[in-house]
Short mmCIF file of C-alpha atoms in Angstrom, two decimals:
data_model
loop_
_atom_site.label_atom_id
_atom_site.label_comp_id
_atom_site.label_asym_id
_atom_site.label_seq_id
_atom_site.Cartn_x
_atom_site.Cartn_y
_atom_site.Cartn_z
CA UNK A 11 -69.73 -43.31 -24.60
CA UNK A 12 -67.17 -45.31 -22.52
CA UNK A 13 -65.59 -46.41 -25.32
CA UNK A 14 -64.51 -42.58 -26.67
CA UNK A 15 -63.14 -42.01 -22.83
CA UNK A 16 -59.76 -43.49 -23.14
CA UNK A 17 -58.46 -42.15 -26.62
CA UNK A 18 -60.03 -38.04 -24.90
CA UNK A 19 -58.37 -39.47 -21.43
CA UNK A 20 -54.95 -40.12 -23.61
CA UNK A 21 -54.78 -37.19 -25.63
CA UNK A 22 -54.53 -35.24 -22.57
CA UNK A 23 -52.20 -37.37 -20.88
CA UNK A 24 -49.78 -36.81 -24.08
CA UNK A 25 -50.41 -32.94 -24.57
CA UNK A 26 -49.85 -32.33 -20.83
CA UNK A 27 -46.73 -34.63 -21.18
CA UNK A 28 -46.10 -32.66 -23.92
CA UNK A 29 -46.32 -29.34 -22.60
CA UNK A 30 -44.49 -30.65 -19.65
CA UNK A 31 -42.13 -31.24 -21.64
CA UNK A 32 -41.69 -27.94 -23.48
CA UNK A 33 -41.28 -26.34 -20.45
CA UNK A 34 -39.06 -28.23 -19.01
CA UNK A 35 -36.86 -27.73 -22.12
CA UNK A 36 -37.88 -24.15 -21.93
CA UNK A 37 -36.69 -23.96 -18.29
CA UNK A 38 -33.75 -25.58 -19.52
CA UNK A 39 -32.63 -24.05 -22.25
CA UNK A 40 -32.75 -20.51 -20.25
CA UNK A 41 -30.69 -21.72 -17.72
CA UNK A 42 -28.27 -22.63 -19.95
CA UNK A 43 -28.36 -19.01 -21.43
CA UNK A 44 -27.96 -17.29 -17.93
CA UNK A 45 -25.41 -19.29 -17.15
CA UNK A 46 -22.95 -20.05 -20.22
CA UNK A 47 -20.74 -16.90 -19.14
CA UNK A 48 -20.63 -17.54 -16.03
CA UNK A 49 -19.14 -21.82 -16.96
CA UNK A 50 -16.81 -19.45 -18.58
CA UNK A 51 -15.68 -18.40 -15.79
CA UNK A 52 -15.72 -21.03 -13.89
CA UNK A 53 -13.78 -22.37 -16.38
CA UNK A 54 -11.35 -19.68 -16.18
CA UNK A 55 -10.95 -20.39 -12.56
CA UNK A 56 -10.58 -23.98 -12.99
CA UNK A 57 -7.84 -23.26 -15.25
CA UNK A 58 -6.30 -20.67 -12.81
CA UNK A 59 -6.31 -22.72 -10.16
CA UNK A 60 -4.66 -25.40 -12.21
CA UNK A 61 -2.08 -23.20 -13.37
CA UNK A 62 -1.36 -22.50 -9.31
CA UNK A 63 -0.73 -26.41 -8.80
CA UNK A 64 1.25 -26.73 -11.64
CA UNK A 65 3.34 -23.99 -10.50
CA UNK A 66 3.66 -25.39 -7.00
CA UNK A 67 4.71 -28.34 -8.56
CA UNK A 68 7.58 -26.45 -10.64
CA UNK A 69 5.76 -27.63 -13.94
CA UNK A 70 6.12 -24.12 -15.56
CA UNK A 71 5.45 -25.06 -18.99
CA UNK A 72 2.06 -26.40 -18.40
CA UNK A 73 1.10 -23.47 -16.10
CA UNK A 74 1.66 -21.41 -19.04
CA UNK A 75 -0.55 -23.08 -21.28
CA UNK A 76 -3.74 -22.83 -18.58
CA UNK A 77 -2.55 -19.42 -18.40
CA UNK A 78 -2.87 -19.21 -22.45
CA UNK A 79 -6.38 -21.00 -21.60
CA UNK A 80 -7.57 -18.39 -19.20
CA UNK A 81 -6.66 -15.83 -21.22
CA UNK A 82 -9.10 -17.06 -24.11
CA UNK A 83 -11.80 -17.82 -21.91
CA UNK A 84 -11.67 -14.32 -20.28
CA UNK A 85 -11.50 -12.91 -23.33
CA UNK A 86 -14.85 -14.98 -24.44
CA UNK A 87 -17.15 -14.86 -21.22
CA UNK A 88 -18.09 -11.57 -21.56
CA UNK A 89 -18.66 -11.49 -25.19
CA UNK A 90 -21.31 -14.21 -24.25
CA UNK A 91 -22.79 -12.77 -21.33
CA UNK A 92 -23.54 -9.35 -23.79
CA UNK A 93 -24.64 -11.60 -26.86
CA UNK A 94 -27.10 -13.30 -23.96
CA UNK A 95 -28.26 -10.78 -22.07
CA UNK A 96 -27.04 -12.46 -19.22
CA UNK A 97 -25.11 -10.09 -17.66
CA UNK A 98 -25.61 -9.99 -13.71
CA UNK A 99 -23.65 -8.83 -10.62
CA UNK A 100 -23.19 -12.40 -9.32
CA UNK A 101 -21.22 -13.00 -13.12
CA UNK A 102 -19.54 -9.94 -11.95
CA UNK A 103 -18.55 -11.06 -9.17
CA UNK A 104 -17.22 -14.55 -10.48
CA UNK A 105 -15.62 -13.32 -12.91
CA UNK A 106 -13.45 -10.87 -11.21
CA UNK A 107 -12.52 -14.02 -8.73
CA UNK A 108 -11.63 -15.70 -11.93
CA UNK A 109 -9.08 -13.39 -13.43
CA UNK A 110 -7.43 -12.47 -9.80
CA UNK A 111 -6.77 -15.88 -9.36
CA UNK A 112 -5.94 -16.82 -13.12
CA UNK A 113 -4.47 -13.68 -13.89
CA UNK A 114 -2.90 -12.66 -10.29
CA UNK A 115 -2.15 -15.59 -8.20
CA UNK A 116 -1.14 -18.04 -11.21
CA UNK A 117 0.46 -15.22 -12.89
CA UNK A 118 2.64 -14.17 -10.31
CA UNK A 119 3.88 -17.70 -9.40
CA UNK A 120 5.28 -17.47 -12.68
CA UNK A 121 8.19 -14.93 -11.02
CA UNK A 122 9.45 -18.12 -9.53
CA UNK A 123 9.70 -15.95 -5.81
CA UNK A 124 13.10 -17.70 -3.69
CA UNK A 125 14.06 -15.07 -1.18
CA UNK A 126 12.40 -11.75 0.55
CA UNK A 127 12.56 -9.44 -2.62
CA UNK A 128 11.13 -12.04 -5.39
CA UNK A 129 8.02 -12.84 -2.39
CA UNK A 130 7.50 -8.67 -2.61
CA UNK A 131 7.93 -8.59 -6.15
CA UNK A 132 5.12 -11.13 -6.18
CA UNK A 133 2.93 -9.89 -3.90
CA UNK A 134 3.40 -6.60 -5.36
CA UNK A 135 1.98 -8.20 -9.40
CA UNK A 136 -1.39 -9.39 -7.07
CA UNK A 137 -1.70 -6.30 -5.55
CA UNK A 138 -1.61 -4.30 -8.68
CA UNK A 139 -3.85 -6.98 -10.47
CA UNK A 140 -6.74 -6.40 -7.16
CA UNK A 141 -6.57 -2.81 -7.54
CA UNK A 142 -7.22 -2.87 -11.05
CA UNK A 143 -9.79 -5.24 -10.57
CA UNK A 144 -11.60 -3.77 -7.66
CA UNK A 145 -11.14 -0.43 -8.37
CA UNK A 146 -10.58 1.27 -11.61
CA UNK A 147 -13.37 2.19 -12.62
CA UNK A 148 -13.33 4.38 -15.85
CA UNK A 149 -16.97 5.35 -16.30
CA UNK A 150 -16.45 5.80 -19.85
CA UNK A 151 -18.44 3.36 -21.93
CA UNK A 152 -15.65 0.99 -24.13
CA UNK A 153 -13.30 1.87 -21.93
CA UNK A 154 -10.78 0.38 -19.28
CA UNK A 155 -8.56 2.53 -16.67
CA UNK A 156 -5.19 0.77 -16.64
CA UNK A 157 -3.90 -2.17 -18.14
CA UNK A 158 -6.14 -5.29 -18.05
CA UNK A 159 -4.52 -7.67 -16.35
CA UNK A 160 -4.98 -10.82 -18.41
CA UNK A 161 -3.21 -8.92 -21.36
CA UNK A 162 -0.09 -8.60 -18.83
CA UNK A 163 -0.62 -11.93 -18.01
CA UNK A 164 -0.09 -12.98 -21.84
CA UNK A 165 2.66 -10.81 -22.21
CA UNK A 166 4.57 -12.47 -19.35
CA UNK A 167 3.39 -15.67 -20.42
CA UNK A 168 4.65 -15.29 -23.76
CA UNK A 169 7.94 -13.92 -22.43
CA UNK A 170 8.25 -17.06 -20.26
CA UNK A 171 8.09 -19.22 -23.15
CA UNK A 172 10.43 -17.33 -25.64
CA UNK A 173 13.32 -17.39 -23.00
CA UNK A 174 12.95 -20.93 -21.65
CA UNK A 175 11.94 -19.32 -18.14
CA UNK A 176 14.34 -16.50 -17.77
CA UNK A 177 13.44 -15.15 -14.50
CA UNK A 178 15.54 -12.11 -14.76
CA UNK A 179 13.96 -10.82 -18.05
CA UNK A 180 10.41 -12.36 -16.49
CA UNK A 181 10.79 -10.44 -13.15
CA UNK A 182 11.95 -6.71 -15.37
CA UNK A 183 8.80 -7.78 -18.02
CA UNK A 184 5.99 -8.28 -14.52
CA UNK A 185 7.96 -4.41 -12.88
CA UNK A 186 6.95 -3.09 -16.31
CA UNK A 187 3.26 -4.47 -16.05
CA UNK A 188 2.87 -3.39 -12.69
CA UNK A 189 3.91 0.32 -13.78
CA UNK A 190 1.33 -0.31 -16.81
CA UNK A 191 -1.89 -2.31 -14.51
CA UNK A 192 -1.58 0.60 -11.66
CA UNK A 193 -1.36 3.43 -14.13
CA UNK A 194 -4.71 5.30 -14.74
CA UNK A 195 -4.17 5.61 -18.31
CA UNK A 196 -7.02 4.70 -20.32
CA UNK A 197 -7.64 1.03 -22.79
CA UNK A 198 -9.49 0.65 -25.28
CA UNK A 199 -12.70 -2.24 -24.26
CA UNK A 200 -11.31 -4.12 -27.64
CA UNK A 201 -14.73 -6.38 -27.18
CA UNK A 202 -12.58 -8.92 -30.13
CA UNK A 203 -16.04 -11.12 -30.14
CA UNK A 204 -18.22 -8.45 -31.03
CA UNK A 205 -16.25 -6.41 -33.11
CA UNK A 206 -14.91 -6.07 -36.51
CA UNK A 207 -13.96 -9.28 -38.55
CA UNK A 208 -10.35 -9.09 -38.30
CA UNK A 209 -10.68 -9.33 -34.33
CA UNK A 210 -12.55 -12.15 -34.30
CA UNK A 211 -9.94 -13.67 -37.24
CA UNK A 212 -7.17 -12.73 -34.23
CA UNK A 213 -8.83 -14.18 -31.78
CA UNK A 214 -9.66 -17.38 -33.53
CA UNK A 215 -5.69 -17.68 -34.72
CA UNK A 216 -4.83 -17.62 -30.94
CA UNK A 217 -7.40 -20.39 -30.22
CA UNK A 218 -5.65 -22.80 -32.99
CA UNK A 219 -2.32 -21.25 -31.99
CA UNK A 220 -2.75 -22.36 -28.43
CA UNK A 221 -4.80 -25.94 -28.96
CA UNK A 222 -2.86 -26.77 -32.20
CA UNK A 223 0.83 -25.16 -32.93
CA UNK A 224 3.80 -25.76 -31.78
CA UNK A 225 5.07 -23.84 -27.97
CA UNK A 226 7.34 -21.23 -29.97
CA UNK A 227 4.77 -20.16 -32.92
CA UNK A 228 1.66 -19.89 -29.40
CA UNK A 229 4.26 -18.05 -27.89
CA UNK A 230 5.21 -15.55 -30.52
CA UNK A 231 1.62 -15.13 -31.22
CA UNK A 232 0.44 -14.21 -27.50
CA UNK A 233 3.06 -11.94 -27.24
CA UNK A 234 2.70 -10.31 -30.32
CA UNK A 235 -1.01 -9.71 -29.90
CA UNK A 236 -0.86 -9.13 -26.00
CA UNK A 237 2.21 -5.94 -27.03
CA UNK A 238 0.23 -4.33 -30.04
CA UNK A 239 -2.32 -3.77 -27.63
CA UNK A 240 -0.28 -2.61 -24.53
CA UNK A 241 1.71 -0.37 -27.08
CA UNK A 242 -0.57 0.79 -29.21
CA UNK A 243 -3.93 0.51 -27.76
CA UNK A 244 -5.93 3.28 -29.50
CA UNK A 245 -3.70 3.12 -32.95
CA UNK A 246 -4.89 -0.35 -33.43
CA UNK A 247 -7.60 -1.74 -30.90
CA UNK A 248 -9.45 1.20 -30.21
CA UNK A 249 -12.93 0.11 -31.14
CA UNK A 250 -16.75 0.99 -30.79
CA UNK A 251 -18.16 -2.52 -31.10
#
């Protein structure tokens, strides 16, 4: 009999090792899926926050690109989040810090402020971008009230690049997307993850367009994708995912 002990004494060793190890991978693996929106968004932040440096450091062209960066993650984290079921009101919460200081703070820096009116100018794009953030609130399911801001954040990234930095045309193009963020007009939720092919086909062109082609073709296609839905948001995004 003492001679069957150790191989019944080993077996258990290795299935408890075993299961040990399926639950740890368990564990794992669903901390991974409550959390993958919200590395989006830290992400996002990240990417705001270098944006803000690069700014600070008058290196406008790559404060742009993070912009163009944040703009995809943002655009991404809550499609995940959905797809997960991992939607919670500390993701929330991060991810409305993530676009204010992406898609306010970096955003405005952009406007290149120098004397009293270009500091209010500023101050006014971060203002508008908090109040749609903290509270527009449309209560209509697939649907935003006001502009989201990281689509006027495209838009005056894109504008930024086309003119070589023209702050007078930048500074008109952020009055315009004030008028259009504190406006209680409703957006469509375009949800371009989770909706029909061609969105998804749009969104994938701007990842390659911003990781592969050249500043003016990125540009051109922000722009053009950020205005078709600022123009014409139920003629063309207006979408029940």
């Amino acid at each position: 009999m003492w001679m069957v002990s150790p191989p019944v004494g080993i077996f258990q060793s290795t299935k408890k090792l075993f299961l040990s190890e399926r639950a740890g991978r368990g564990r794992t693996l669903e901390f991974i899926r409550k959390n993958a929106a919200n590395g989006l968004s830290v992400a996002n932040l990240v990417a705001g926050l270098s944006s803000v440096l690069c700014s600070l450091n008058r290196q406008y062209h790559h404060s742009c690109w993070l912009l163009l960066v944040g703009f995809l993650l943002d655009l991404a984290d809550g499609a995940v989040a959905r797809q997960l079921d991992a939607c919670s009101a500390l993701g929330a919460k991060l991810d409305d810090f993530a676009d204010f200081t992406t898609f306010g703070l970096a955003t405005a820096l952009l406007l290149q402020p120098q004397g009293v009116l270009d500091g209010l100018l500023a101050i006014a794009y971060v203002m508008a971008v908090f109040a749609r953030l903290c509270f527009f609130s449309s209560g209509i399911p697939f649907t935003y009230r006001g502009l989201p801001c990281p689509y006027a954040s495209s838009l005056l990234v894109g504008t930024f690049l086309l003119t070589g930095g023209n702050v007078t045309l930048l500074r008109v193009t952020a009055i315009v997307m004030i008028l259009f963020m504190v406006d209680r007009g409703f957006y469509p939720h375009d949800k371009v993850l989770e909706s029909q092919l061609w969105k998804k086909v749009v969104y994938a062109g701007g990842v390659a367009a911003v990781l592969f082609s050249p500043a003016a073709v990125a540009s051109i296609y922000c722009l053009a994708w950020s205005t078709s839905y600022i123009i014409f948001p139920f003629a063309i995004w207006s979408c029940k995912a």
